[in-house]
Short mmCIF file of C-alpha atoms and ligand atoms in Angstrom, two decimals:
data_model
loop_
_atom_site.label_atom_id
_atom_site.label_comp_id
_atom_site.label_asym_id
_atom_site.label_seq_id
_atom_site.Cartn_x
_atom_site.Cartn_y
_atom_site.Cartn_z
CA MET A 30 0.13 -0.10 0.10
CA SER A 31 1.10 3.45 -1.05
CA LYS A 32 0.23 6.78 0.75
CA LYS A 33 1.33 10.36 -1.31
CA ALA A 34 0.80 13.88 -0.14
CA THR A 35 2.30 17.25 -1.53
CA ALA A 36 2.39 20.63 0.25
CA VAL A 37 3.51 23.77 -1.06
CA ALA A 38 5.45 25.88 1.59
CA PRO A 39 6.65 29.10 2.09
CA SER A 40 10.41 31.00 2.33
CA ASN A 41 10.82 33.16 5.37
CA LEU A 42 12.66 36.06 5.71
CA ALA A 43 13.67 36.91 9.55
CA PHE A 44 13.30 40.40 10.94
CA ILE A 45 15.01 39.29 13.56
CA LYS A 46 17.51 35.95 12.98
CA TYR A 47 18.05 33.01 14.46
CA TRP A 48 22.19 32.32 14.91
CA GLY A 49 23.09 30.14 17.27
CA ARG A 50 21.61 27.14 19.03
CA LYS A 51 21.00 26.37 23.09
CA ASP A 52 20.36 22.98 22.81
CA GLU A 53 22.11 21.25 19.45
CA GLU A 54 20.07 17.95 19.79
CA LEU A 55 16.70 19.66 19.80
CA PHE A 56 17.43 22.74 17.46
CA LEU A 57 16.60 24.88 20.15
CA PRO A 58 17.70 28.51 19.22
CA ALA A 59 19.98 30.59 21.12
CA ASN A 60 17.44 33.10 20.72
CA GLY A 61 13.62 34.07 19.42
CA SER A 62 12.87 35.56 15.97
CA VAL A 63 10.55 37.43 13.87
CA SER A 64 9.92 36.68 10.50
CA VAL A 65 7.58 37.02 7.44
CA ALA A 66 6.40 34.26 5.26
CA LEU A 67 7.01 35.54 1.91
CA ASP A 68 4.64 34.47 -1.16
CA GLY A 69 6.83 34.79 -4.22
CA MET A 70 9.13 32.04 -3.31
CA LYS A 71 8.12 28.48 -2.49
CA THR A 72 9.14 25.00 -2.41
CA THR A 73 6.33 21.89 -3.57
CA THR A 74 7.22 18.81 -2.28
CA THR A 75 5.60 15.13 -3.31
CA VAL A 76 6.28 12.92 -0.80
CA GLU A 77 4.85 9.17 -1.34
CA PHE A 78 5.68 5.50 1.32
CA SER A 79 5.53 2.54 -0.23
CA ASP A 80 6.11 -0.99 0.40
CA ASP A 81 7.31 -1.27 -3.97
CA PHE A 82 10.47 1.33 -2.98
CA THR A 83 13.55 -0.60 -2.27
CA THR A 84 15.68 2.35 -0.87
CA ASP A 85 15.03 5.86 -0.01
CA SER A 86 15.06 8.37 -3.19
CA VAL A 87 14.88 12.25 -2.86
CA THR A 88 15.07 14.33 -6.57
CA LEU A 89 15.46 18.29 -5.39
CA ASN A 90 14.86 20.50 -8.82
CA GLY A 91 15.58 17.38 -10.96
CA LEU A 92 18.79 15.79 -9.68
CA LEU A 93 18.64 13.23 -7.25
CA LEU A 94 20.48 14.10 -3.69
CA GLU A 95 23.30 12.36 -2.48
CA GLY A 96 25.80 12.56 0.44
CA PHE A 97 24.66 15.12 3.41
CA GLY A 98 21.76 16.86 1.24
CA LEU A 99 20.24 13.24 1.20
CA ALA A 100 21.12 12.17 4.82
CA ARG A 101 19.40 15.15 6.53
CA VAL A 102 16.22 14.58 4.45
CA VAL A 103 16.33 11.16 5.24
CA LYS A 104 16.98 11.50 8.68
CA HIS A 105 13.94 13.78 9.13
CA LEU A 106 11.76 12.06 7.52
CA ASP A 107 13.09 8.54 9.52
CA ARG A 108 11.57 10.62 12.42
CA ILE A 109 8.37 11.22 10.94
CA ARG A 110 8.65 6.68 10.14
CA ASP A 111 9.01 6.92 13.90
CA LEU A 112 5.69 8.54 14.63
CA ALA A 113 3.90 6.98 12.51
CA GLN A 114 5.58 3.75 13.74
CA ILE A 115 5.90 2.29 9.41
CA GLY A 116 9.15 1.39 7.61
CA GLN A 117 8.17 1.66 4.06
CA LYS A 118 10.63 3.26 2.28
CA VAL A 119 9.92 6.91 0.50
CA ARG A 120 10.29 8.65 -2.77
CA VAL A 121 10.31 12.62 -2.31
CA VAL A 122 9.97 14.97 -5.64
CA THR A 123 10.58 18.76 -4.46
CA ASN A 124 11.03 21.66 -6.60
CA ASN A 125 12.20 25.12 -5.37
CA SER A 126 10.44 27.82 -7.20
CA PHE A 127 13.94 30.26 -6.63
CA PRO A 128 17.60 29.82 -5.76
CA THR A 129 18.82 27.30 -4.05
CA GLY A 130 21.57 27.21 -1.55
CA THR A 131 22.52 31.70 -2.06
CA GLY A 132 21.10 32.90 1.50
CA LEU A 133 17.03 32.37 0.49
CA SER A 134 16.25 29.90 2.93
CA THR A 135 15.49 27.31 0.76
CA SER A 136 15.83 24.59 3.57
CA ALA A 137 13.44 26.61 5.12
CA SER A 138 10.27 26.59 2.63
CA GLY A 139 11.88 22.69 1.69
CA PHE A 140 11.85 21.44 5.50
CA ALA A 141 8.43 23.20 6.17
CA ALA A 142 6.83 20.99 2.88
CA LEU A 143 8.89 18.11 3.26
CA THR A 144 7.38 18.39 6.82
CA MET A 145 3.49 18.75 6.35
CA ALA A 146 3.68 16.32 3.09
CA ALA A 147 5.31 13.23 4.90
CA CYS A 148 2.84 13.78 7.97
CA ALA A 149 -0.14 14.16 5.47
CA ALA A 150 1.25 11.37 3.54
CA VAL A 151 0.86 8.89 6.31
CA GLY A 152 -1.93 10.02 8.20
CA LEU A 153 -0.90 12.24 11.25
CA GLU A 154 -2.93 14.71 11.68
CA LEU A 155 -0.83 17.51 13.64
CA SER A 156 -1.84 20.75 14.46
CA SER A 157 0.15 24.49 12.94
CA LYS A 158 1.91 24.04 16.60
CA GLU A 159 3.03 20.76 16.09
CA LEU A 160 4.02 20.95 12.93
CA SER A 161 5.92 23.89 13.55
CA ILE A 162 7.40 21.80 16.48
CA LEU A 163 8.22 18.78 14.09
CA ALA A 164 9.95 21.62 11.37
CA ARG A 165 12.07 22.88 13.50
CA LYS A 166 13.70 19.45 14.50
CA SER A 167 14.99 19.01 10.86
CA SER A 168 17.85 20.93 11.17
CA SER A 169 16.94 23.96 8.93
CA GLY A 170 15.55 25.27 12.64
CA SER A 171 13.59 27.93 10.39
CA ALA A 172 11.73 25.85 8.71
CA CYS A 173 9.21 26.20 11.87
CA ARG A 174 8.54 29.84 10.56
CA SER A 175 7.39 28.45 7.34
CA ILE A 176 4.09 26.88 8.60
CA PRO A 177 2.39 29.52 9.85
CA ASP A 178 0.63 32.73 8.19
CA GLY A 179 1.85 36.25 7.45
CA PHE A 180 4.16 37.86 10.25
CA SER A 181 5.41 35.22 12.76
CA GLU A 182 7.42 34.84 16.18
CA TRP A 183 9.47 31.94 16.93
CA TYR A 184 9.35 31.81 20.24
CA ASP A 185 12.54 31.00 22.41
CA GLY A 186 11.43 28.34 24.73
CA ASP A 187 13.74 26.41 26.68
CA SER A 188 11.88 22.73 25.71
CA SER A 189 11.28 21.05 22.78
CA GLU A 190 7.15 21.99 23.48
CA THR A 191 7.72 25.85 23.32
CA SER A 192 10.26 26.04 20.74
CA TYR A 193 7.74 26.75 17.90
CA ALA A 194 6.13 29.47 15.45
CA GLU A 195 3.24 31.23 15.49
CA SER A 196 1.54 34.22 13.51
CA PHE A 197 0.91 37.56 15.04
CA LEU A 198 -0.24 39.55 12.51
CA PRO A 199 -1.93 38.29 9.29
CA ALA A 200 -0.51 38.30 5.98
CA ASP A 201 -2.49 41.32 4.55
CA TYR A 202 -1.58 43.62 7.80
CA TRP A 203 0.63 45.61 6.07
CA ASP A 204 1.37 46.45 2.20
CA LEU A 205 4.79 45.61 2.08
CA SER A 206 7.09 44.81 -0.22
CA PHE A 207 10.24 42.33 -0.34
CA VAL A 208 12.21 42.53 -3.75
CA VAL A 209 15.10 39.90 -3.91
CA ALA A 210 17.96 40.62 -5.72
CA VAL A 211 20.21 37.51 -6.84
CA VAL A 212 23.45 38.66 -6.87
CA SER A 213 25.09 35.16 -8.06
CA ASP A 214 23.16 32.03 -8.14
CA LYS A 215 26.16 30.32 -6.76
CA PRO A 216 25.55 27.59 -3.65
CA LYS A 217 26.72 28.83 -0.15
CA HIS A 218 30.43 27.13 0.98
CA VAL A 219 29.24 26.25 4.29
CA PRO A 220 25.24 25.38 5.30
CA SER A 221 23.91 27.74 7.84
CA THR A 222 23.76 24.64 9.83
CA VAL A 223 27.06 24.22 10.57
CA GLY A 224 27.92 27.84 11.16
CA HIS A 225 25.29 27.87 13.99
CA ALA A 226 27.51 25.46 16.08
CA SER A 227 30.10 27.80 16.20
CA ALA A 228 28.00 30.97 16.47
CA GLN A 229 29.11 31.14 20.29
CA THR A 230 33.01 31.83 19.12
CA SER A 231 32.21 35.02 18.63
CA PRO A 232 33.14 37.24 21.51
CA PHE A 233 30.24 39.31 20.44
CA PHE A 234 27.94 36.40 20.58
CA GLU A 235 26.41 37.23 24.31
CA THR A 236 26.06 40.60 24.08
CA ARG A 237 23.99 39.70 21.01
CA ARG A 238 21.72 37.32 23.09
CA SER A 239 21.18 40.08 25.54
CA LEU A 240 19.70 42.22 23.64
CA MET A 241 17.47 39.57 21.87
CA PRO A 242 14.41 39.80 24.09
CA GLY A 243 14.55 43.60 23.93
CA ARG A 244 14.28 43.63 19.85
CA ILE A 245 12.23 41.37 19.27
CA GLU A 246 9.22 43.05 21.56
CA LYS A 247 10.46 46.12 19.69
CA THR A 248 10.17 45.03 16.54
CA LYS A 249 6.63 43.40 16.97
CA GLU A 250 5.40 46.63 18.27
CA LEU A 251 6.84 48.58 15.38
CA LEU A 252 5.10 45.98 13.01
CA LYS A 253 1.77 46.48 14.77
CA LYS A 254 2.24 50.24 14.67
CA LYS A 255 3.28 49.70 10.78
CA ASP A 256 5.95 52.53 11.72
CA PHE A 257 8.11 51.63 8.39
CA THR A 258 11.30 53.99 8.95
CA ALA A 259 11.91 52.45 12.08
CA LEU A 260 11.25 49.05 11.40
CA GLY A 261 13.83 49.62 8.72
CA GLU A 262 16.50 50.80 10.60
CA LEU A 263 16.32 48.18 13.17
CA VAL A 264 16.29 45.33 10.13
CA GLU A 265 18.71 46.80 8.40
CA ALA A 266 21.06 47.11 11.97
CA GLU A 267 20.20 43.29 12.71
CA ALA A 268 21.58 41.79 9.39
CA LEU A 269 24.92 43.41 10.08
CA GLU A 270 24.68 42.26 13.50
CA LEU A 271 24.34 39.12 12.40
CA HIS A 272 27.31 38.90 9.84
CA THR A 273 29.26 40.84 12.42
CA ILE A 274 29.15 37.46 14.45
CA MET A 275 29.77 35.61 11.52
CA LEU A 276 32.81 37.33 10.72
CA THR A 277 34.13 37.45 14.26
CA GLN A 278 32.98 33.53 14.96
CA LYS A 279 35.76 30.76 14.20
CA PRO A 280 36.48 29.99 11.72
CA ALA A 281 34.90 33.51 10.03
CA LEU A 282 32.15 33.19 8.15
CA ILE A 283 32.06 35.53 4.89
CA TYR A 284 28.86 34.97 2.70
CA TRP A 285 29.17 38.42 0.84
CA SER A 286 30.18 38.41 -2.84
CA PRO A 287 31.31 41.99 -4.19
CA GLY A 288 27.84 42.53 -5.41
CA THR A 289 26.66 42.33 -2.04
CA VAL A 290 28.88 44.87 -0.62
CA VAL A 291 27.74 46.99 -3.89
CA LEU A 292 24.27 47.00 -3.18
CA MET A 293 24.41 47.79 0.85
CA GLN A 294 26.30 50.78 -0.26
CA THR A 295 24.03 51.69 -2.94
CA CYS A 296 20.82 51.14 -0.81
CA GLN A 297 22.27 53.31 1.86
CA LYS A 298 23.16 55.94 -0.41
CA TRP A 299 19.76 56.28 -2.23
CA ARG A 300 18.27 56.62 1.15
CA GLU A 301 20.67 59.62 2.23
CA GLU A 302 19.99 61.08 -1.18
CA GLY A 303 16.03 60.59 -0.47
CA GLU A 304 16.07 58.63 -3.74
CA ILE A 305 13.83 55.89 -2.16
CA GLU A 306 13.25 54.85 0.94
CA ALA A 307 14.50 51.58 0.86
CA TYR A 308 16.19 49.14 3.33
CA PHE A 309 18.31 45.92 2.69
CA SER A 310 18.36 42.51 4.73
CA LEU A 311 20.58 39.23 3.86
CA ASN A 312 21.66 35.93 5.54
CA THR A 313 23.70 33.01 4.86
CA GLY A 314 24.55 33.89 0.90
CA GLN A 315 24.73 36.78 -1.21
CA ASP A 316 21.43 37.55 -2.77
CA MET A 317 19.52 40.39 -0.59
CA TYR A 318 16.27 41.47 0.03
CA PHE A 319 15.13 45.21 -0.10
CA MET A 320 11.96 45.99 2.05
CA VAL A 321 10.00 48.68 0.48
CA ARG A 322 6.29 50.54 1.36
CA SER A 323 4.52 48.32 -1.84
CA LYS A 324 3.88 52.08 -3.30
CA ASP A 325 7.30 52.31 -4.01
CA GLU A 326 8.44 48.49 -5.90
CA ALA A 327 7.93 49.00 -8.97
CA LYS A 328 10.70 51.87 -8.81
CA LEU A 329 13.08 49.95 -6.42
CA VAL A 330 12.95 47.23 -9.30
CA SER A 331 13.65 49.58 -11.70
CA MET A 332 16.80 50.95 -9.32
CA LEU A 333 18.25 47.02 -8.90
CA GLU A 334 17.94 46.58 -12.74
CA GLN A 335 19.63 49.52 -13.30
CA THR A 336 22.78 48.77 -11.33
CA GLY A 337 23.40 46.05 -13.93
CA ILE A 338 24.62 44.00 -11.25
CA VAL A 339 21.65 41.91 -10.07
CA LYS A 340 20.55 38.74 -12.44
CA GLU A 341 17.70 38.21 -11.48
CA ILE A 342 14.67 39.54 -9.39
CA ILE A 343 12.26 38.25 -7.42
CA ILE A 344 9.04 40.13 -5.87
CA ASN A 345 7.52 39.11 -2.75
CA HIS A 346 4.85 40.68 -0.35
CA PRO A 347 3.47 38.82 3.21
CA GLY A 348 2.40 35.59 2.05
CA LYS A 349 0.28 32.23 3.44
CA GLY A 350 2.15 29.59 5.46
CA ALA A 351 2.29 25.96 4.31
CA VAL A 352 -0.58 24.25 2.72
CA LEU A 353 -1.42 20.84 1.29
CA SER A 354 -1.82 20.84 -2.53
CA ASP A 355 -3.67 17.73 -5.17
CA ASP A 356 -0.96 18.98 -7.61
CA HIS A 357 1.11 16.03 -7.12
CA LEU A 358 4.81 16.21 -8.90
CA PHE A 359 4.77 12.50 -9.56
C1 LIG B 3 20.82 33.73 8.63
O1 LIG B 3 19.32 26.36 10.06
O2 LIG B 3 17.55 27.65 10.04
O3 LIG B 3 18.83 32.74 7.86
O4 LIG B 3 19.53 28.64 6.05
O5 LIG B 3 17.38 27.53 6.09
O6 LIG B 3 19.36 25.97 6.23
P1 LIG B 3 18.90 27.39 6.61
O7 LIG B 3 18.61 27.88 7.81
P2 LIG B 3 18.86 27.68 9.57
O8 LIG B 3 19.77 28.85 9.95
C2 LIG B 3 19.05 30.13 9.41
C3 LIG B 3 19.55 31.14 9.81
C4 LIG B 3 19.53 32.57 9.26
C5 LIG B 3 18.80 34.10 10.05
C6 LIG B 3 17.24 33.28 10.12
O9 LIG B 3 16.07 32.86 9.39
O10 LIG B 3 16.60 33.66 11.04
#
């Protein structure tokens, strides 16, 4: 007997970032985080468990996964097989609608979609909170933030049961645009999950941790008040602080490419010269996010195009979380 299901999950952008873990086994982050689900960048995943399969296979964007990539997915599927008490082998086909491994959180959307599809396939009926907890354990902790809709907080819980993401504002609360500039589609050299493990070697890590509870409250307050300028300044400073930790941990992690630095400087110059009020963010990769009010979206896209260094532009707005779909990939 075989069991098949498909899920579609969004990527998410963290205003307040997850970096470092207080529990490596349970994937409990060193601090809470705040994010928004993005409607323009998605992973679609079909999972089938069947007695007919003799091995586990995972196809990502048309290529069979091997090594670390395959092991990461199979480990997570083993968790779900244990919960469902089945031993059947699995076939997974998964497609990202946006570049993989360049700092745009494909593992967040990927592991959220995998968790939801695999649970549905085996008939596990989990609540949004339970799915978020399970997605967190996948090794891409931020996958827990790709389950809920709109603007979410991943709580700084001290146990597995209290470390999950929940929506605090719906997707249509505020007309914001998150324009992604792909600087290069070259995948990162160090996965985030490896970087988290040595975050605490930065001499600034504990200072950052101590500032987090206040910063999270502030971010939620600014979102609720729709204070764009204060939110933008906070989001950009937070991204730079994340990179300060990464640059000062051992071994140092340098995810920027020359184009990333040019775009950071250009964005600041645009604001200084009153051309457009855009703020940037970036994660573990060279590709970047620019936040503007939606009325400025078209202008920003044209300004990014004119820089001559952006390979692809992806427009996002606050979006829905993970959902099941009847459009199976096989
Ligand atoms: C810098 O280990 O959750 O993006 O990069 O998707 O594998 P992947 O994720 P994860 O680390 C995310 C780190 C971050 C910040 C963030 O999104 O909170």
